[in-house]
Coordinates of C-alpha atoms (C1' of nucleotides) and ligand atoms in Angstrom, one line a residue:
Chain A
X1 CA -80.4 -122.9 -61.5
X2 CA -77.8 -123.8 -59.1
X3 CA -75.8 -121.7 -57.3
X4 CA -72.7 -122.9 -60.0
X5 CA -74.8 -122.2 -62.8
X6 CA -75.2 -119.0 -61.7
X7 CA -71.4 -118.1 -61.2
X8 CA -70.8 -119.5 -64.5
X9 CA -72.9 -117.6 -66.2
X10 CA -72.0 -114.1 -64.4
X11 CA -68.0 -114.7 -63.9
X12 CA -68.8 -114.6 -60.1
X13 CA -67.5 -117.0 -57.5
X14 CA -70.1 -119.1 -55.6
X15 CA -68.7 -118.0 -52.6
X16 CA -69.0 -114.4 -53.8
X17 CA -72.6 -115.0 -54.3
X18 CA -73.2 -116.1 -50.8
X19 CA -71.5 -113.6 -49.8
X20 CA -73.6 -110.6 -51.4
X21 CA -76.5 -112.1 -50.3
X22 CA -75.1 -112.2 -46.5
X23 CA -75.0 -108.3 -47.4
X24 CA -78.2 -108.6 -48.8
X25 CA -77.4 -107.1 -52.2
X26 CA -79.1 -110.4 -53.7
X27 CA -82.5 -111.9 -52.4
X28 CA -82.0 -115.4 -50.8
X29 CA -83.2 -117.9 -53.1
X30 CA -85.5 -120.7 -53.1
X31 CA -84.3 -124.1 -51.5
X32 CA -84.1 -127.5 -52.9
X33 CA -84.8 -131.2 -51.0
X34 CA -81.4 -130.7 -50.5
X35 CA -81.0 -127.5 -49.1
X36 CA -79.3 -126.2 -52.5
X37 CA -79.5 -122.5 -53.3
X38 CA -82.8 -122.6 -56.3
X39 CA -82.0 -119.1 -58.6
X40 CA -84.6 -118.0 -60.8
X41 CA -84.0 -115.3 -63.8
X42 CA -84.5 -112.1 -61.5
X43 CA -81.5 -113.5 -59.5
X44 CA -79.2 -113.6 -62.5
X45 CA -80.5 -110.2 -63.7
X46 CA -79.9 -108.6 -60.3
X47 CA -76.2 -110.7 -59.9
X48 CA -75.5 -109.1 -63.7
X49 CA -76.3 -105.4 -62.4
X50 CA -73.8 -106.1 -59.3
X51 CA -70.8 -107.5 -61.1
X52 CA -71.7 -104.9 -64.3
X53 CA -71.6 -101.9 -61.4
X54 CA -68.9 -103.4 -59.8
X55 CA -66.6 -104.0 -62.7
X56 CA -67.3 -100.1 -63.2
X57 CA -65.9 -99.3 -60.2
X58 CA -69.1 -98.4 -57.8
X59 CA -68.8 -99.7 -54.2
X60 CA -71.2 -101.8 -52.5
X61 CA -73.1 -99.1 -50.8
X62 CA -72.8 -97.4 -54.7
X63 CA -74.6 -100.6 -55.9
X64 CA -76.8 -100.9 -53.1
X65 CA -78.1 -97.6 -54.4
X66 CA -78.2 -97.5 -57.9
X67 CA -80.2 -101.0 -57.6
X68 CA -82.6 -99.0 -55.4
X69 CA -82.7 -96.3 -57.8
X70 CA -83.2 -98.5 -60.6
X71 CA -86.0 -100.5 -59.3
X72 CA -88.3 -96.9 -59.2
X73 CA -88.6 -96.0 -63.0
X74 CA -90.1 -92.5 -61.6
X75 CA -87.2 -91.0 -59.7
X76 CA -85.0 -88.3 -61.1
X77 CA -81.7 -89.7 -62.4
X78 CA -80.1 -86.8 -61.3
X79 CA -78.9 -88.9 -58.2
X80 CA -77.2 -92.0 -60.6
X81 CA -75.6 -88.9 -62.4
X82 CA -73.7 -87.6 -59.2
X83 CA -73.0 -90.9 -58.2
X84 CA -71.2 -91.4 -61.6
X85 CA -69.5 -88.2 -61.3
X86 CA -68.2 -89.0 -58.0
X87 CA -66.5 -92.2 -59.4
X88 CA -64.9 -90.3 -62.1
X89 CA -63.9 -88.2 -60.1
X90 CA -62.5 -90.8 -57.6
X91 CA -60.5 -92.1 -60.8
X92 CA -59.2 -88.8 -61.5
X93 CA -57.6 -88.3 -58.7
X94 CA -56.1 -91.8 -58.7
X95 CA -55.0 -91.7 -62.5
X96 CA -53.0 -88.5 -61.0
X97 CA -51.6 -90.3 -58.1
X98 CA -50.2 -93.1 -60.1
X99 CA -49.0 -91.4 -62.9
X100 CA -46.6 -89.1 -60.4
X101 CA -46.0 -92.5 -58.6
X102 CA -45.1 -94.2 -62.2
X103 CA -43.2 -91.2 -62.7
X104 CA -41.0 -91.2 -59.6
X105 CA -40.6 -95.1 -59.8
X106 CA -39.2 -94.6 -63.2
X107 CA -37.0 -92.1 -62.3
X108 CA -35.3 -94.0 -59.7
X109 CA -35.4 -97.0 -61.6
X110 CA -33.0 -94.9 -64.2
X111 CA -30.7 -93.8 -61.9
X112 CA -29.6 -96.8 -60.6
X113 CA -25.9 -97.2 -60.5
X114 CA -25.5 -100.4 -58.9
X115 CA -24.1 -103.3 -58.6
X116 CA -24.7 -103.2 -55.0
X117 CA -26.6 -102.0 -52.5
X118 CA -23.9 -99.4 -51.2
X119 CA -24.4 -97.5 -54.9
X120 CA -28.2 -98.3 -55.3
X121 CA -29.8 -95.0 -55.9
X122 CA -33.2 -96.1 -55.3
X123 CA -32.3 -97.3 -51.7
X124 CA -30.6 -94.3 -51.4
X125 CA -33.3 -92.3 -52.4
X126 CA -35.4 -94.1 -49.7
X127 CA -32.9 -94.5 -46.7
X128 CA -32.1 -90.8 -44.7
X129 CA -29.3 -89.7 -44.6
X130 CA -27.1 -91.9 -42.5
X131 CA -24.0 -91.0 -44.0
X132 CA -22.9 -87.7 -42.1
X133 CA -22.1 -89.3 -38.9
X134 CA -24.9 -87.7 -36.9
X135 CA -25.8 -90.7 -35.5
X136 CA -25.1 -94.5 -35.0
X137 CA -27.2 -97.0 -36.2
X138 CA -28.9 -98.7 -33.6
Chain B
X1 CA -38.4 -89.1 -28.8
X2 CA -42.0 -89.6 -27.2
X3 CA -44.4 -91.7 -30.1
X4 CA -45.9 -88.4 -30.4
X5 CA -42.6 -86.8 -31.3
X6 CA -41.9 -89.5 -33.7
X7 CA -45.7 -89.6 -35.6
X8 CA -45.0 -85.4 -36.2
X9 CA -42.0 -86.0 -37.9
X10 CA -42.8 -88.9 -40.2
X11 CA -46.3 -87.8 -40.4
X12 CA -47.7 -90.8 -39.3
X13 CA -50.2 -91.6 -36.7
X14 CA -49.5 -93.0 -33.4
X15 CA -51.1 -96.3 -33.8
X16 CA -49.8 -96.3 -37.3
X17 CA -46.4 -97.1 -35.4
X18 CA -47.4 -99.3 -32.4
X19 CA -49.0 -101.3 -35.4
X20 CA -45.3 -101.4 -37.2
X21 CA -43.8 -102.2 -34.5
X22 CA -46.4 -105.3 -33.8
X23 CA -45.5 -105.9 -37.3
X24 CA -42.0 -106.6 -36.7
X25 CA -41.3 -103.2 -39.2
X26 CA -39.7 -101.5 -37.0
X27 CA -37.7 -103.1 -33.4
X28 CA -39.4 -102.0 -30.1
X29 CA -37.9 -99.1 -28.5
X30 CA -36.9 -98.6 -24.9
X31 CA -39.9 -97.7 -22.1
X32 CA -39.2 -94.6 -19.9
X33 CA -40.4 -95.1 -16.1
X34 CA -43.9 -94.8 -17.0
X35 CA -43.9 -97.7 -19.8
X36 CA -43.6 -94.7 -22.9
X37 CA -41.9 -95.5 -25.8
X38 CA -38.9 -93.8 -26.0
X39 CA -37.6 -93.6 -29.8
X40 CA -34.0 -93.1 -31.1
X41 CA -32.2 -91.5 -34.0
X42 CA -32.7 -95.0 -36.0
X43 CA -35.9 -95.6 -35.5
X44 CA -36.5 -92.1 -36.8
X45 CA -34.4 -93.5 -39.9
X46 CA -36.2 -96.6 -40.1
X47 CA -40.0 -95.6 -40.3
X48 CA -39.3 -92.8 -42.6
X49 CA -37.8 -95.4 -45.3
X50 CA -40.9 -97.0 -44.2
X51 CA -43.3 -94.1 -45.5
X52 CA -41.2 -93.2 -47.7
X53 CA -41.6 -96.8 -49.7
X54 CA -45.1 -96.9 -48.6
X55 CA -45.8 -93.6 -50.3
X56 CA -44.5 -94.2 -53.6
X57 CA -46.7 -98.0 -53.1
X58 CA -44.8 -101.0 -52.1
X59 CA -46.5 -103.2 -50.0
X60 CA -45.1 -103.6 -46.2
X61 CA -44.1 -107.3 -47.6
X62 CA -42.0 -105.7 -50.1
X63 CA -40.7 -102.8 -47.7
X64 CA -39.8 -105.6 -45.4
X65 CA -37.8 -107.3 -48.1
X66 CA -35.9 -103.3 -49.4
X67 CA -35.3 -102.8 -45.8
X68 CA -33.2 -106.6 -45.6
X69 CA -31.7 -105.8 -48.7
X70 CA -30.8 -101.7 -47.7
X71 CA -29.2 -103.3 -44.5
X72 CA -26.7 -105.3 -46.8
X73 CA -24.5 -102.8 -48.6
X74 CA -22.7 -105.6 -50.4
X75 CA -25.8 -106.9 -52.0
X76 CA -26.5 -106.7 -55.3
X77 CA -29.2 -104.4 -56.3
X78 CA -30.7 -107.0 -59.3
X79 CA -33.6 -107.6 -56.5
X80 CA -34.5 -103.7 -55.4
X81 CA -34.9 -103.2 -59.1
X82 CA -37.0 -106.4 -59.9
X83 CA -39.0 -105.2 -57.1
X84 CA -39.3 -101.7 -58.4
X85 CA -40.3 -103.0 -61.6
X86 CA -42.9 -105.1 -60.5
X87 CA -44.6 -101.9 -59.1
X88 CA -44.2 -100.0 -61.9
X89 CA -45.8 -102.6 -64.2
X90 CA -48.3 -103.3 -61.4
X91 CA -48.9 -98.9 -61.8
X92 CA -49.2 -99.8 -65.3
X93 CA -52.3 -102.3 -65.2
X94 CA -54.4 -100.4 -62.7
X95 CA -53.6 -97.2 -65.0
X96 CA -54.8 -98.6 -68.1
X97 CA -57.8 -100.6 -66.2
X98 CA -58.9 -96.8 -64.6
X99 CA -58.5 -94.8 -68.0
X100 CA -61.1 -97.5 -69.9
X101 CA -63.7 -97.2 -66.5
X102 CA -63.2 -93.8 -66.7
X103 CA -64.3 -93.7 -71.0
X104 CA -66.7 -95.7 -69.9
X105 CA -68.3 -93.8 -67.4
X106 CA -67.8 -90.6 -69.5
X107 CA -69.5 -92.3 -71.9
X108 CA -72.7 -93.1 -69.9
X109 CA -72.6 -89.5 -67.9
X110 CA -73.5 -88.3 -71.4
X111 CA -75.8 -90.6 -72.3
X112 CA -78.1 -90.1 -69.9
X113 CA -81.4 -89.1 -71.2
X114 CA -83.3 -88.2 -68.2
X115 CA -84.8 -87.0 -66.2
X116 CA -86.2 -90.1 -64.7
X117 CA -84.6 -93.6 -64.3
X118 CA -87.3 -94.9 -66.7
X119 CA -85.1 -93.1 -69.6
X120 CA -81.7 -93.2 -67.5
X121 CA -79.0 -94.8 -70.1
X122 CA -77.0 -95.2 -67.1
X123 CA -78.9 -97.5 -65.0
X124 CA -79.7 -99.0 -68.8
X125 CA -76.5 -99.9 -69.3
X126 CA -76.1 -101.9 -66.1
X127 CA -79.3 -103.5 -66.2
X128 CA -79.8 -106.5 -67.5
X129 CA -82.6 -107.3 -70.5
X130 CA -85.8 -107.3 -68.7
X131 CA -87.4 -105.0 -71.6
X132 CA -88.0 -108.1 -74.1
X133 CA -90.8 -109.7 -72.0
X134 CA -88.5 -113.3 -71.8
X135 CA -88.6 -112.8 -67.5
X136 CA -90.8 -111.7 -65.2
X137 CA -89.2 -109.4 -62.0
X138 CA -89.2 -111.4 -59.3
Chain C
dT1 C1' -73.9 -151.9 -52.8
dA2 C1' -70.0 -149.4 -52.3
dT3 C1' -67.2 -145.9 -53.9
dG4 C1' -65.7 -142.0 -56.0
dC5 C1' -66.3 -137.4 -57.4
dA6 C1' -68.3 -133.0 -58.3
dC7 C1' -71.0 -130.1 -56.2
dC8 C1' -73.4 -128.0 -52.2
dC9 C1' -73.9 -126.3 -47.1
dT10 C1' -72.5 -123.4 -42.7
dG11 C1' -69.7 -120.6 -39.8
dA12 C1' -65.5 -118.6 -38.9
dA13 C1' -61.1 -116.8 -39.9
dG14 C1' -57.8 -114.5 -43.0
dC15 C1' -56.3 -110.8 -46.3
dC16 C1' -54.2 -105.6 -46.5
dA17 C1' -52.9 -101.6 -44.1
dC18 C1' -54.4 -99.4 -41.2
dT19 C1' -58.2 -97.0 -38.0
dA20 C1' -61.1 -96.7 -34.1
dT21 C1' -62.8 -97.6 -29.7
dA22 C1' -62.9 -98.8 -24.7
dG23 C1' -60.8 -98.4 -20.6
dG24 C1' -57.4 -97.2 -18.4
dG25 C1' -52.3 -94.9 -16.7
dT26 C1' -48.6 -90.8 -16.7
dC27 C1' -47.1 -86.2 -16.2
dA28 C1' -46.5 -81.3 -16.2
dA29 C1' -48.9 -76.9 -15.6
dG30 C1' -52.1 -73.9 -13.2
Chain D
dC1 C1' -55.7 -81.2 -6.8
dT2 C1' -57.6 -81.0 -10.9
dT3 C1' -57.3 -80.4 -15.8
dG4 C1' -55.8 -81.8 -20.1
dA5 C1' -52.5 -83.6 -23.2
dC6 C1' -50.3 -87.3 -23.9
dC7 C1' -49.4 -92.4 -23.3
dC8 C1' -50.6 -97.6 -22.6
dT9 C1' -53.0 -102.3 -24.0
dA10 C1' -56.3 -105.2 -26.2
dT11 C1' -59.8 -105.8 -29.4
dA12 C1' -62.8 -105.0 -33.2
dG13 C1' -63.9 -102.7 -37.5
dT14 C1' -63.1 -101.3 -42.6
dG15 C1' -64.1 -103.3 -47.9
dG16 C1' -64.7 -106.9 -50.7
dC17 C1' -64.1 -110.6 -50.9
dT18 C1' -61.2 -115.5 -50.2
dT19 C1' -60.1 -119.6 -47.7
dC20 C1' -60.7 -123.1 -44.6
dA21 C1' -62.7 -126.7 -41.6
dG22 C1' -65.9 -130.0 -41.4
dG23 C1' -69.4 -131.7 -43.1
dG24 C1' -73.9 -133.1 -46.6
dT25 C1' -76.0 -134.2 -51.5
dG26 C1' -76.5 -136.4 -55.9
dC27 C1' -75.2 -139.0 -59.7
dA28 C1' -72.2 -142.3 -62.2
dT29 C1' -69.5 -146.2 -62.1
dA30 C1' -67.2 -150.9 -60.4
Ligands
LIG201 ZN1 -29.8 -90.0 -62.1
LIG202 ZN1 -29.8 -100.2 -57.5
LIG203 ZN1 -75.4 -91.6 -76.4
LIG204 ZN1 -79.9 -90.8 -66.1

DNA sequence: TATGCACCCTGAAGCCACTATAGGGTCAAG
DNA sequence: CTTGACCCTATAGTGGCTTCAGGGTGCATA
């Protein structure tokens, strides 16, 4: 398998795929007369468990670890568990952050009373005060 | 206003500014005889509408582009709001994206059948088929 | 045989928005 | 006169790729 097979076939860009194995998340492959990248199935299995981690939201050092994990049947889970938990909890505290971001956004959004920028209520909300005098502009 | 000055009351880092500044957000202040950079009222003015933007998540392109338009009280505010918008349905897609990964992690945490990886529904779900005999690990 | 075209190679730089580090200089207090 | 807090520049690093420059390979077609 080429190295275009295999981004066809796990919705990864080649140059993705050289890249991860730069980072030696994925084994270097096999070479052809040609010097093309050679993948056999274990490649495309280990690409799958990247892109499937990544897509959930693990890092690279997350992925990095879970593969190691993964590859010893023996170990205790309990470390994939609190590396789950972590990402959720990663994601909690982003859902909160963009949901008061959304919020505020909205808000201001709203209150625009336009037409112009002298009325605009989301610049306004974003300038300091300039308006009292205190000081010139530069 | 030493940088120092300036970082405590916009609660930003020093080289957060010097790298605004190289960034053409905000115009190089005066030097004092020993080559500090002495800041004014206005810049004050300008790098808090800088975090200000920055903390409710436009990009430093698109505070660039609110900073042009705040500077022209004449112009219509069609554009602040188009770029507001764009945020908010930008909020909108990561917001939806993080509450499925977040099911779906929940979903796994739960599923975990432990206490070892070999019965991990975690590392089961990311994992690829290798259980049916088709491919040898590498 | 030549030519085109899709695909592959390497190495380096670019993206965003900072952050950190190295290696110095300035200034006021003790 | 030394200490320590602050300041300066220039450069590199972060994550997770993407893009680019400048080639080589392999197969089909004119
Ligand atoms: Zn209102
Ligand atoms: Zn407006
Ligand atoms: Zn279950
Ligand atoms: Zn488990």
């Amino acid at each position: 398998m080429k190295i275009g097979d295999l981004a066809k076939r796990t919705h990864t860009r080649v140059e993705t795929i050289r890249f991860y194995e730069k980072e030696g998340l994925l084994p270097a492959p096999g070479r052809s007369g040609g010097n093309y990248r050679i993948y056999e199935q274990a490649h495309l299995n280990r690409l799958s468990f990247i892109r499937r981690s990544r897509d959930l939201g693990f890092t690279l050092d997350q992925v990095r670890k879970l593969m190691k994990l993964a590859d010893d049947r023996d170990a205790p889970c309990a470390e994939v568990n609190a590396i789950t938990a972590a990402n959720i909890a990663e994601i909690d505290r982003k859902l909160a952050d963009l949901g008061a971001l959304r919020a505020e956004l909205v808000r201001r959004l709203e209150c625009c009373e336009g037409p112009t920028i002298a009325d605009c209520r989301i610049i306004e909300a974003l300038a300091p005060d300039t308006r009292e005098g205190k000081q010139r502009p530069e």
